[in-house]
XYZ file of C-alpha atoms in Angstrom:
783
model
C 221.616 140.488 115.748
C 225.411 140.564 115.889
C 226.360 139.465 112.392
C 229.087 140.411 109.996
C 228.380 141.500 106.420
C 231.465 142.068 104.308
C 230.202 142.740 100.795
C 227.962 145.351 99.250
C 225.827 142.606 97.712
C 224.484 141.475 101.095
C 220.716 141.395 100.975
C 218.608 143.452 103.389
C 215.616 141.645 104.869
C 212.272 143.361 105.226
C 212.536 143.026 109.000
C 215.742 145.035 109.156
C 215.207 148.159 111.285
C 215.319 151.610 109.720
C 218.848 152.430 110.819
C 218.835 155.737 108.992
C 216.047 156.982 111.267
C 218.386 156.301 114.195
C 221.153 158.179 112.397
C 218.883 161.158 111.743
C 217.778 161.268 115.375
C 221.378 161.197 116.611
C 222.565 163.844 114.150
C 219.686 166.104 115.158
C 220.988 166.124 118.750
C 224.255 167.906 117.833
C 224.421 171.691 118.221
C 226.574 173.881 115.961
C 229.887 175.498 116.848
C 230.879 178.670 114.995
C 234.376 179.299 113.535
C 236.980 181.269 115.467
C 236.640 184.447 113.396
C 232.859 184.483 113.941
C 232.879 182.895 117.371
C 229.564 183.252 119.156
C 228.356 181.568 122.306
C 226.123 178.534 121.797
C 224.301 176.215 124.154
C 226.111 172.976 123.194
C 222.989 170.978 124.119
C 220.644 173.266 122.156
C 219.193 170.622 119.877
C 217.875 168.675 122.894
C 215.961 171.596 124.398
C 212.661 169.744 123.817
C 213.623 167.504 126.757
C 214.021 168.469 130.443
C 217.519 169.736 131.181
C 217.988 167.198 133.991
C 217.033 164.364 131.650
C 219.468 165.543 128.986
C 222.180 165.877 131.643
C 221.745 162.307 132.848
C 221.643 160.938 129.290
C 224.810 162.808 128.349
C 226.512 161.560 131.514
C 225.518 158.001 130.658
C 226.634 158.317 127.027
C 230.113 159.793 127.516
C 230.567 161.045 131.070
C 229.453 164.639 130.497
C 228.937 166.652 133.689
C 226.185 169.309 133.683
C 226.199 170.258 137.366
C 228.006 172.870 139.408
C 231.281 171.489 140.750
C 230.820 173.222 144.085
C 227.458 171.497 144.398
C 228.988 168.074 143.775
C 232.449 168.060 145.236
C 234.385 169.296 148.229
C 236.452 172.448 148.015
C 239.925 171.968 146.636
C 239.023 169.762 143.673
C 240.992 170.575 140.566
C 239.044 171.319 137.355
C 240.006 167.973 135.820
C 239.112 165.846 138.820
C 235.870 167.718 139.447
C 234.518 166.703 136.056
C 234.901 162.963 136.580
C 234.700 162.318 140.331
C 231.821 160.256 141.757
C 230.269 159.496 138.362
C 228.863 156.019 137.601
C 230.229 154.031 134.687
C 229.093 155.297 131.286
C 228.695 153.779 127.822
C 231.878 152.610 126.103
C 232.121 152.360 122.337
C 233.950 149.347 120.909
C 237.291 151.108 120.641
C 237.120 152.124 124.316
C 235.961 148.657 125.342
C 238.951 147.113 123.606
C 241.303 149.484 125.442
C 240.000 148.169 128.758
C 241.155 144.626 127.958
C 244.739 144.270 129.146
C 245.431 141.540 126.616
C 244.823 143.979 123.762
C 246.512 147.039 125.289
C 248.614 149.002 122.810
C 251.177 151.744 123.171
C 248.583 153.860 121.405
C 245.034 153.174 122.558
C 242.372 152.260 120.035
C 240.132 155.131 121.141
C 242.897 157.726 120.883
C 243.990 156.471 117.471
C 240.447 156.447 116.095
C 239.777 160.014 117.209
C 243.199 161.230 116.071
C 242.947 159.616 112.632
C 239.439 160.950 111.940
C 240.329 164.376 113.296
C 243.434 164.749 111.153
C 241.448 163.814 108.067
C 238.653 166.250 108.969
C 241.134 169.086 109.545
C 242.427 168.732 105.999
C 239.070 167.990 104.377
C 237.103 170.826 105.957
C 239.895 173.325 105.370
C 239.835 172.534 101.660
C 236.037 172.620 101.669
C 236.073 175.987 103.430
C 238.529 177.327 100.849
C 236.031 176.450 98.121
C 238.178 173.775 96.530
C 235.124 171.560 96.004
C 231.455 171.057 96.874
C 230.817 168.208 99.284
C 228.028 166.076 100.629
C 227.850 163.216 103.126
C 228.861 160.669 100.505
C 231.885 162.674 99.373
C 233.007 163.129 102.973
C 232.775 159.411 103.716
C 234.337 158.210 100.465
C 237.214 160.727 100.710
C 238.015 159.350 104.157
C 237.723 155.765 102.906
C 240.147 156.355 100.030
C 242.647 158.011 102.347
C 242.364 155.270 104.953
C 242.715 152.451 102.442
C 245.986 154.004 101.266
C 247.320 154.645 104.784
C 249.826 151.986 105.887
C 250.785 153.900 108.996
C 247.708 152.770 110.949
C 248.891 149.155 110.973
C 252.350 150.211 112.151
C 251.096 152.527 114.888
C 248.632 149.974 116.218
C 250.910 146.985 115.737
C 248.177 145.193 113.787
C 249.436 144.146 110.313
C 246.084 142.705 109.210
C 243.975 145.721 110.234
C 244.174 147.544 106.847
C 242.452 144.621 105.119
C 239.257 145.461 106.991
C 239.115 148.926 105.422
C 239.482 147.418 101.952
C 236.193 145.519 102.274
C 234.129 148.401 103.673
C 231.366 149.512 101.279
C 231.949 152.543 99.074
C 228.540 154.071 99.879
C 227.996 155.593 103.297
C 224.361 154.434 103.446
C 225.504 150.845 103.003
C 228.169 151.268 105.654
C 225.550 152.522 108.100
C 223.335 149.544 107.331
C 226.189 147.037 107.620
C 227.543 148.649 110.775
C 224.285 148.643 112.698
C 223.323 145.202 111.460
C 226.588 143.909 112.849
C 226.767 145.877 116.110
C 223.348 147.114 117.221
C 222.262 144.339 119.567
C 219.139 146.262 120.657
C 217.629 148.257 117.749
C 215.642 150.503 120.091
C 218.900 151.831 121.553
C 220.517 152.526 118.159
C 219.949 156.327 118.312
C 221.872 156.484 121.586
C 224.704 154.389 120.160
C 224.865 156.649 117.104
C 224.903 159.661 119.409
C 227.725 158.147 121.465
C 229.756 157.674 118.287
C 229.276 161.325 117.307
C 230.271 162.419 120.821
C 233.659 160.720 120.350
C 234.312 163.350 117.665
C 231.961 165.996 119.034
C 234.119 168.901 117.879
C 233.900 167.858 114.244
C 230.268 166.844 114.681
C 229.580 170.379 115.926
C 231.417 171.815 112.917
C 229.252 169.723 110.590
C 226.207 171.002 112.516
C 227.416 174.570 111.903
C 227.642 173.918 108.162
C 224.128 172.453 108.318
C 222.901 175.519 110.235
C 224.326 177.886 107.617
C 222.790 175.827 104.811
C 219.381 176.069 106.466
C 219.731 179.841 106.766
C 220.228 179.798 102.993
C 217.127 177.653 102.597
C 218.870 174.372 101.743
C 219.312 171.037 103.512
C 223.003 170.226 103.067
C 224.101 167.905 105.859
C 227.504 166.230 106.065
C 226.969 164.762 109.514
C 225.597 161.379 108.380
C 228.811 160.932 106.420
C 230.825 161.823 109.513
C 228.848 159.301 111.573
C 229.494 156.684 108.879
C 233.242 157.307 109.228
C 233.120 156.785 113.001
C 230.905 153.697 112.607
C 233.273 152.338 109.943
C 236.055 152.274 112.511
C 233.814 150.347 114.907
C 232.943 147.814 112.220
C 236.574 147.433 111.139
C 237.695 146.873 114.749
C 234.919 144.370 115.385
C 235.773 142.337 112.290
C 239.494 142.589 112.985
C 239.142 141.173 116.499
C 236.611 138.603 115.297
C 239.049 137.466 112.618
C 241.668 136.909 115.339
C 239.151 134.785 117.200
C 239.859 133.192 120.550
C 239.270 134.467 124.048
C 239.790 138.139 123.179
C 236.838 138.260 120.800
C 234.677 136.146 123.104
C 235.360 138.543 125.981
C 234.744 141.609 123.812
C 231.468 140.198 122.495
C 230.281 139.302 125.990
C 230.935 142.799 127.337
C 229.417 144.395 124.252
C 226.155 142.417 124.447
C 225.868 142.986 128.183
C 226.272 146.752 127.735
C 223.378 146.884 125.258
C 221.199 144.900 127.634
C 222.121 147.077 130.603
C 221.792 150.455 128.854
C 218.356 151.307 130.358
C 219.658 150.485 133.820
C 222.830 152.490 133.200
C 220.734 155.484 132.212
C 218.536 155.085 135.293
C 221.621 154.882 137.523
C 222.882 158.214 136.192
C 219.468 159.813 136.697
C 219.445 158.696 140.335
C 223.038 159.749 140.929
C 222.245 163.326 139.899
C 219.204 163.964 142.090
C 221.174 165.391 145.012
C 223.261 167.485 142.634
C 220.158 169.075 141.134
C 218.905 169.985 144.613
C 222.183 171.809 145.257
C 222.127 173.352 141.772
C 218.632 174.807 142.158
C 219.479 175.974 145.676
C 222.453 177.937 144.340
C 220.254 179.465 141.632
C 217.546 180.331 144.166
C 220.115 182.045 146.382
C 221.220 184.279 143.494
C 217.603 185.005 142.566
C 216.814 185.951 146.148
C 219.708 188.429 146.283
C 218.714 189.956 142.945
C 215.035 190.185 143.949
C 216.037 192.031 147.113
C 217.788 194.628 144.955
C 214.991 194.942 142.410
C 212.330 195.294 145.120
C 214.433 197.449 147.447
C 212.373 200.583 147.044
C 210.333 202.770 144.689
C 211.242 202.815 141.025
C 214.246 204.987 140.297
C 213.003 207.568 137.833
C 216.354 208.422 136.282
C 216.533 211.808 134.595
C 213.403 213.845 135.426
C 211.213 214.552 132.411
C 211.544 218.325 132.767
C 215.331 218.267 133.012
C 217.283 218.646 129.757
C 219.431 215.676 128.839
C 223.137 216.195 128.291
C 223.820 212.798 126.802
C 222.066 209.617 125.774
C 224.099 206.484 125.186
C 222.699 203.195 123.892
C 224.818 200.145 124.764
C 224.691 196.476 123.933
C 222.850 194.336 126.497
C 226.184 192.538 127.160
C 226.877 192.136 130.906
C 230.092 194.151 130.571
C 227.996 197.152 129.535
C 226.198 197.087 132.896
C 229.394 198.135 134.661
C 230.148 200.943 132.217
C 226.544 202.189 132.067
C 226.448 202.475 135.834
C 229.757 204.351 135.842
C 228.639 206.714 133.070
C 225.328 207.548 134.751
C 227.251 208.346 137.949
C 229.024 211.225 136.176
C 225.920 213.411 135.845
C 222.194 213.093 136.574
C 221.439 214.382 133.072
C 222.938 211.278 131.417
C 220.595 208.549 130.237
C 221.774 205.128 129.104
C 219.832 202.506 127.174
C 220.300 198.783 126.591
C 219.669 197.138 123.222
C 221.007 194.168 121.258
C 224.483 195.098 120.020
C 223.767 194.709 116.307
C 221.323 197.604 116.800
C 218.552 195.957 114.867
C 220.463 195.972 111.576
C 220.244 192.535 109.850
C 223.330 193.223 107.767
C 226.342 191.642 106.177
C 229.327 193.952 105.672
C 231.102 193.825 102.312
C 234.094 196.206 102.049
C 233.765 198.229 98.873
C 235.576 196.694 95.933
C 236.123 193.290 97.577
C 234.458 189.904 97.344
C 234.633 189.468 101.108
C 231.387 189.456 103.129
C 230.991 189.245 106.910
C 227.725 188.811 108.865
C 227.096 191.457 111.524
C 224.076 189.977 113.275
C 223.159 187.125 115.643
C 223.876 183.613 114.431
C 220.169 182.805 114.723
C 219.489 185.001 111.700
C 220.470 185.319 108.057
C 221.496 188.774 106.746
C 218.702 190.576 104.911
C 220.774 193.620 103.921
C 224.298 194.276 102.674
C 226.313 197.381 103.485
C 229.510 198.784 102.023
C 231.307 202.111 102.082
C 230.213 204.817 99.679
C 233.874 205.335 98.758
C 236.067 202.329 98.153
C 239.134 201.883 100.305
C 242.447 202.320 98.576
C 243.808 199.389 96.599
C 246.816 199.442 98.910
C 244.628 198.855 101.951
C 242.683 196.145 100.166
C 245.928 194.426 99.263
C 247.086 194.771 102.852
C 243.916 193.006 103.932
C 244.562 190.133 101.538
C 248.166 189.818 102.670
C 247.225 189.992 106.324
C 244.595 187.296 106.033
C 247.049 185.076 104.137
C 250.005 185.512 106.475
C 248.148 185.698 109.774
C 247.099 182.072 109.387
C 250.770 181.156 109.276
C 252.788 183.701 111.187
C 250.513 184.615 114.079
C 250.269 181.112 115.483
C 252.702 180.601 118.326
C 254.040 177.206 117.178
C 254.626 178.586 113.682
C 257.075 181.267 114.808
C 260.288 179.377 114.059
C 259.174 178.071 110.663
C 258.005 181.582 109.847
C 261.451 182.972 110.645
C 263.064 180.308 108.495
C 260.900 181.400 105.571
C 261.159 185.163 106.085
C 264.715 185.447 107.367
C 266.038 188.163 109.664
C 263.342 190.605 108.562
C 260.757 188.228 109.978
C 262.760 187.874 113.198
C 262.910 191.640 113.601
C 259.195 191.899 113.020
C 258.452 189.239 115.634
C 260.679 190.917 118.224
C 259.136 194.305 117.480
C 255.607 192.938 117.821
C 256.497 191.052 121.002
C 257.985 193.963 122.952
C 256.595 197.066 121.278
C 253.422 195.857 119.577
C 249.916 197.118 120.104
C 246.729 195.132 120.574
C 245.677 193.263 117.479
C 242.965 194.695 115.254
C 240.838 192.863 112.744
C 242.100 193.919 109.295
C 238.535 194.185 108.008
C 237.719 196.783 110.659
C 240.544 198.989 109.384
C 238.744 199.400 106.080
C 235.842 201.331 107.580
C 237.775 203.140 110.321
C 237.367 206.579 108.706
C 234.045 205.871 106.978
C 230.747 207.456 108.053
C 228.711 206.984 104.869
C 227.543 203.573 103.748
C 225.425 202.121 100.968
C 222.689 199.732 102.040
C 221.312 197.213 99.592
C 218.540 194.657 99.692
C 218.734 192.014 96.971
C 221.211 194.230 95.153
C 218.977 197.342 95.188
C 219.968 200.465 97.111
C 217.612 201.459 99.912
C 216.091 204.912 99.601
C 215.088 207.328 102.339
C 211.634 205.775 102.732
C 212.999 202.244 103.245
C 215.662 203.524 105.619
C 213.045 205.446 107.590
C 210.897 202.345 107.986
C 213.940 200.427 109.206
C 214.920 203.242 111.579
C 211.394 203.561 112.971
C 211.344 199.947 114.074
C 214.812 200.215 115.612
C 214.054 203.419 117.553
C 210.799 202.019 118.903
C 212.508 198.817 119.996
C 215.191 200.946 121.685
C 212.483 202.979 123.501
C 214.039 206.084 121.925
C 211.071 207.921 120.422
C 210.089 211.109 122.222
C 213.066 212.489 124.105
C 216.464 213.173 122.564
C 219.694 214.644 123.908
C 221.921 216.865 121.729
C 224.348 213.932 121.489
C 223.115 210.357 121.224
C 225.899 207.789 121.319
C 225.296 204.425 119.689
C 227.883 202.299 121.467
C 228.915 198.969 119.999
C 231.648 196.948 121.629
C 234.723 194.902 120.879
C 237.887 193.746 122.589
C 241.607 194.318 122.062
C 243.932 191.405 122.706
C 246.998 189.813 121.122
C 247.912 186.263 120.183
C 244.393 185.116 120.981
C 242.622 182.697 118.609
C 239.453 183.109 120.697
C 239.475 186.921 120.448
C 236.146 186.970 118.588
C 234.564 185.334 121.637
C 235.244 188.604 123.494
C 233.633 190.694 120.760
C 229.911 191.150 120.194
C 227.938 187.939 119.914
C 224.980 189.936 118.592
C 227.237 191.008 115.709
C 228.233 187.470 114.812
C 231.427 187.538 116.871
C 232.594 190.849 115.381
C 232.874 194.308 116.863
C 229.740 196.438 116.528
C 231.691 199.202 114.790
C 230.029 198.806 111.384
C 226.534 198.588 112.827
C 226.740 201.773 114.893
C 228.328 203.752 112.054
C 225.640 202.635 109.621
C 222.788 203.391 112.030
C 224.232 206.795 112.974
C 224.451 207.647 109.279
C 220.826 206.656 108.730
C 219.545 208.663 111.710
C 221.578 211.773 110.798
C 220.253 211.745 107.220
C 217.887 214.721 106.638
C 215.721 212.846 104.143
C 215.361 209.932 106.535
C 214.398 212.279 109.376
C 211.779 213.908 107.176
C 210.335 210.517 106.314
C 210.371 209.567 110.019
C 208.472 212.747 110.895
C 205.759 211.742 108.420
C 205.528 208.486 110.371
C 205.009 210.347 113.653
C 208.567 210.126 114.964
C 210.403 213.455 115.011
C 214.087 213.840 115.800
C 215.110 217.394 116.802
C 217.383 219.147 114.318
C 219.876 219.786 117.113
C 220.328 216.078 117.858
C 223.343 214.307 116.426
C 223.876 210.538 116.513
C 227.447 209.390 116.977
C 228.748 205.873 116.506
C 231.130 204.709 119.222
C 232.953 201.555 120.257
C 233.382 200.349 123.843
C 236.648 198.454 124.211
C 235.666 195.925 126.852
C 239.293 195.011 127.599
C 240.360 198.561 128.492
C 236.955 200.213 129.146
C 237.813 203.007 126.749
C 235.210 204.406 124.340
C 236.267 205.614 120.906
C 233.818 207.893 119.106
C 233.438 208.324 115.355
C 234.177 212.008 114.880
C 234.376 214.758 117.453
C 232.186 215.023 120.539
C 231.991 217.998 122.943
C 234.713 218.104 125.564
C 232.252 217.561 128.388
C 231.019 214.336 126.775
C 234.592 213.137 126.258
C 235.293 213.834 129.940
C 232.198 211.860 130.989
C 233.405 208.879 128.992
C 236.970 209.108 130.282
C 235.931 209.278 133.933
C 233.407 206.464 133.493
C 236.097 204.322 131.900
C 238.445 204.921 134.818
C 235.695 203.981 137.278
C 234.834 200.817 135.348
C 238.508 199.802 135.135
C 238.870 200.072 138.877
C 235.826 197.900 139.437
C 237.064 195.246 137.022
C 240.614 195.412 138.398
C 239.535 193.499 141.490
C 238.456 190.477 139.441
C 241.594 190.732 137.306
C 243.793 190.651 140.405
C 245.389 194.048 139.735
C 243.354 196.223 142.117
C 246.471 197.015 144.186
C 248.572 198.077 141.204
C 249.923 201.603 141.522
C 248.681 202.508 138.046
C 245.544 200.434 137.416
C 244.722 202.199 134.134
C 248.099 201.410 132.638
C 248.053 197.851 134.003
C 244.712 197.146 132.290
C 245.941 198.565 128.984
C 249.115 196.500 129.174
C 247.051 193.320 129.486
C 245.434 194.063 126.132
C 248.857 194.426 124.461
C 250.666 191.513 126.099
C 250.973 188.597 123.661
C 251.576 186.195 126.582
C 248.483 187.257 128.551
C 246.020 184.353 128.757
C 243.390 186.354 130.662
C 243.188 189.856 129.114
C 239.620 190.201 130.430
C 236.917 187.938 131.860
C 234.453 188.423 129.025
C 230.932 187.477 130.103
C 232.034 185.306 133.027
C 229.582 185.652 135.893
C 226.507 186.170 133.691
C 223.374 185.015 135.484
C 220.358 187.186 134.625
C 218.581 189.042 131.819
C 216.437 191.997 132.881
C 213.957 193.443 130.382
C 212.516 196.584 131.959
C 212.736 200.383 131.998
C 216.116 201.596 133.168
C 214.296 203.081 136.175
C 213.948 199.521 137.488
C 217.716 199.058 137.717
C 219.331 202.522 137.669
C 221.650 202.975 140.612
C 221.770 199.263 141.393
C 225.113 197.487 141.460
C 224.364 194.340 139.474
C 228.024 193.266 139.615
C 228.401 192.914 135.850
C 226.222 189.784 135.933
C 223.077 191.071 134.219
C 222.139 191.583 130.599
C 220.023 194.752 130.524
C 217.449 195.467 127.802
C 215.351 198.636 128.039
C 211.643 198.035 127.537
C 208.402 199.970 128.229
C 205.434 197.709 127.685
C 202.895 200.541 127.500
C 204.614 201.838 124.373
C 204.677 198.400 122.751
C 201.681 198.133 120.429
C 200.553 194.532 120.153
C 203.586 193.487 122.250
C 205.600 193.040 119.062
C 208.801 194.261 120.706
C 208.298 191.936 123.661
C 207.825 189.040 121.246
C 211.035 189.979 119.459
C 212.924 190.148 122.765
C 211.644 186.777 123.975
C 212.436 185.031 120.688
C 215.821 186.608 119.890
C 217.800 188.369 122.692
C 216.430 185.972 125.301
C 217.603 183.011 123.226
C 220.996 184.624 122.591
C 221.545 185.359 126.290
C 220.551 181.766 127.061
C 223.153 180.555 124.556
C 225.816 182.681 126.238
C 224.751 181.486 129.661
C 224.856 177.775 128.743
C 228.184 178.081 126.930
C 229.787 179.477 130.086
C 227.842 176.968 132.207
C 229.087 173.936 130.266
C 232.621 175.311 129.862
C 232.823 175.235 133.661
C 230.932 172.068 134.514
C 232.669 170.042 131.785
C 235.592 171.806 130.144
C 236.887 168.435 128.975
C 233.939 167.869 126.633
C 232.447 171.342 126.143
C 235.354 173.681 126.748
C 238.521 174.005 124.708
C 241.043 173.190 127.427
C 244.371 174.901 128.007
C 244.796 177.784 125.560
C 248.581 177.692 126.007
C 248.529 174.401 124.084
C 246.169 175.512 121.318
C 246.938 175.092 117.629
C 244.582 176.728 115.145
C 242.979 174.361 112.630
C 242.212 175.441 109.086
C 243.042 179.093 109.710
C 239.790 179.720 111.580
C 237.779 176.512 111.947
C 238.802 175.848 115.548
C 241.645 174.600 117.711
C 243.381 171.407 118.698
C 244.735 171.165 122.225
C 248.216 170.069 121.287
C 248.754 168.607 117.842
C 245.774 166.296 117.609
C 242.744 164.804 119.228
C 239.253 166.096 118.565
C 238.473 169.675 117.497
C 237.901 171.601 120.751
C 234.820 173.771 121.186
C 233.613 176.137 123.889
C 235.695 178.416 126.095
C 239.331 177.891 127.111
C 239.890 176.945 130.732
C 241.621 180.296 131.288
C 238.378 182.120 130.379
C 236.542 180.657 133.371
C 239.276 179.723 135.861
C 241.998 181.941 137.377
C 244.390 179.093 138.143
C 243.046 178.579 141.649
C 239.302 179.149 141.502
C 236.419 179.239 139.065
C 235.531 182.824 138.166
C 232.208 181.840 136.631
C 229.491 180.311 138.783
C 227.419 177.998 136.558
C 223.831 179.113 137.128
C 221.017 178.798 134.621
C 219.821 182.146 133.272
C 217.147 183.993 135.254
C 215.026 186.201 132.976
C 213.009 189.105 134.416
C 210.357 190.773 132.268
C 208.470 193.946 133.218
C 205.335 193.176 131.195
C 201.761 191.929 131.712
C 201.194 188.275 132.561
C 198.890 187.616 129.626
C 201.325 189.013 127.047
C 204.232 186.941 128.347
C 202.202 183.726 128.488
C 200.690 184.228 125.039
C 204.119 184.734 123.424
C 205.493 181.658 125.187
C 202.575 179.533 123.955
C 202.982 180.866 120.428
C 206.665 179.922 120.148
C 207.562 176.288 120.952
C 211.258 177.124 121.432
C 210.417 179.674 124.129
C 207.997 177.297 125.844
C 210.591 174.508 125.777
C 213.269 176.657 127.404
C 210.867 177.651 130.178
C 209.069 174.364 130.868
C 212.115 172.113 130.484
C 214.175 174.110 133.001
C 216.779 175.489 130.610
C 216.144 178.953 132.099
C 213.906 180.677 134.651
C 211.291 183.227 133.571
C 210.037 185.844 136.042
C 207.739 188.851 135.852
C 208.291 192.116 137.737
C 205.014 193.916 138.440
C 204.600 197.578 137.516
C 205.037 198.841 141.065
C 208.188 196.756 141.609
C 206.632 195.221 144.698
C 206.484 191.571 143.655
C 208.058 189.010 141.334
C 206.272 185.974 139.917
C 207.645 182.951 138.103
C 206.074 181.625 134.903
C 206.370 177.831 134.668
C 204.294 175.094 133.030
C 201.747 177.726 131.926
C 201.177 178.913 135.501
C 202.201 181.968 137.504
C 203.838 181.172 140.819
C 204.590 183.661 143.588
C 208.334 184.082 143.889
C 209.185 187.237 145.831
């Protein structure tokens, strides 16, 4: 099977395998990674959810050494993050470039594998930046041929590798990517049945850029199209393999004979290699599930510790209601706020507040999604009054210059361009600056009225009322209202942080929830909308006012849109102080004389690599009335979604929760999980070394290598210990057995996550006296 075809005129025999099917299968295994300015958490193994998690883990370990198990379950205490990811792992698959590096006779100052990844990555950084800027429309063929033209003209490769004849191999590669794929697999795929795994291994060499191509594919599918550049990217990586193979073959002698022998043996031994990795992980999975069971046992003890906590009695007037995002950081603040007064009720709901919107600042061509990445915007909102032209121009200037001047390594070149004025600005920002703020958010800072359009048509009161009715019912906010109802989105405040959006609201597409809460408050305060809601059987008292607010998760301060009564402001201030003190322990500043000021300083310090811990520690998602959890210290580890199944006609809200927020929380959970278990492959490494690529596409660690995805090491490790324990998400639903099972059966994605061990699904009974686990279409007694 190992043959060499060097011309495009080579005939294909009818017995030739369908290599493109192998390519499609491999490309379909790659999950998307969102850009920095819309950074949301993603399970990096999402596209393999139809297989058991343990099976995917062993296959990934065999393909490129990925580790999907808890370090503490695998290694002794004291292991460093780097050593923990690679220790005690059997040998994994080696692509040709890596195989050649292992032969001492062909060792170079620059390794083949490093040069291949670096060369492809540098090309992709330029290509995708220009594509993102709208300079051209691309497809897989354009991607491949653009690389081929660039590589054919590049004489530096031969110099760097010390191989003068290497460039000749790129000259004879086919111009069409489909032909390259055919030639490459015909020459190298010794066992056709294993071709999908080989193709997958090639994509994993450049997994960052593969994930970016998957993101572009994801966005295209949301638009209803099937644009996919990944086959072209795979062709580029395979082209390097083919060029190396032919280059070494042309040299002949013992080197090629040795390379060929190892290569053929690896294909023959692949099933055994995979089996070896499966066996090597068995003990690790026992420890992993034991750690997860221990957490579940502790949580069950809390949930079943006594009678349901009723919260605010029904006959007692409410002073305040506050709806927060289900984000784990809200659990700490909600608990602190409820502690201020018994007449305070908090609610948990997805942070985009049910608004499937894109935000377009009035008078601009800019549009930003404000909803989960799973969904496409159905509505567009903009301010009723356009922002001033000065502020619009400031936005344009900021976006242009921030890509250049805000990057640490660009500081000196920026000063050279801007002179002493630029130096003064940098010094001022360094020592006297405030936390950074997204320039887009400034445009709606003082806005409370928004236009909402669907397909270009303004929504009227009736359409808004129908939208509001569904949102209020899903929020369980239908029959009891306080004089002030806060709708609390969240965002972070940090400086010099390319991953800042990862600390904002994932439910809002990696943005703050500021727009969403302002828009919803405006809808619910509208008299015509309230009248239309009353006709639909949902009456809001005339004395109730909805107020949009933003929870700064870095400082635990809440900023309200407009004035609120002094008592409410005091509640929020005291709750913030309590939350800051709780978080201070994890931040290592609990003994500071002025904790409040120390926390605020972290948000303004451009050198601070750990301004907050984000969602580190997340481990459970509880969907139940607040009475099931009120008063419980859940340690900031639980996503909390309010839900009353008796008010859920046809269990439509439960279905929405299980197919959207449950998936989103799983994504968050697995992103943190994999950023800990394998930061080398699925985390972005040391943020001190980061360089932003393409303004917002992603980061390099240093000046090259693959595009890095996932969380920086500093987001999950404090320099001495891991601050996130990698546990698979435990979901607790307070709903009837039949409803849960029926929804799971109806939605294959949900059933896959449950039955393939990507998460745990439990049911809390109405009396809070028992917990059952749903697995493989059966209910099992748990606690």
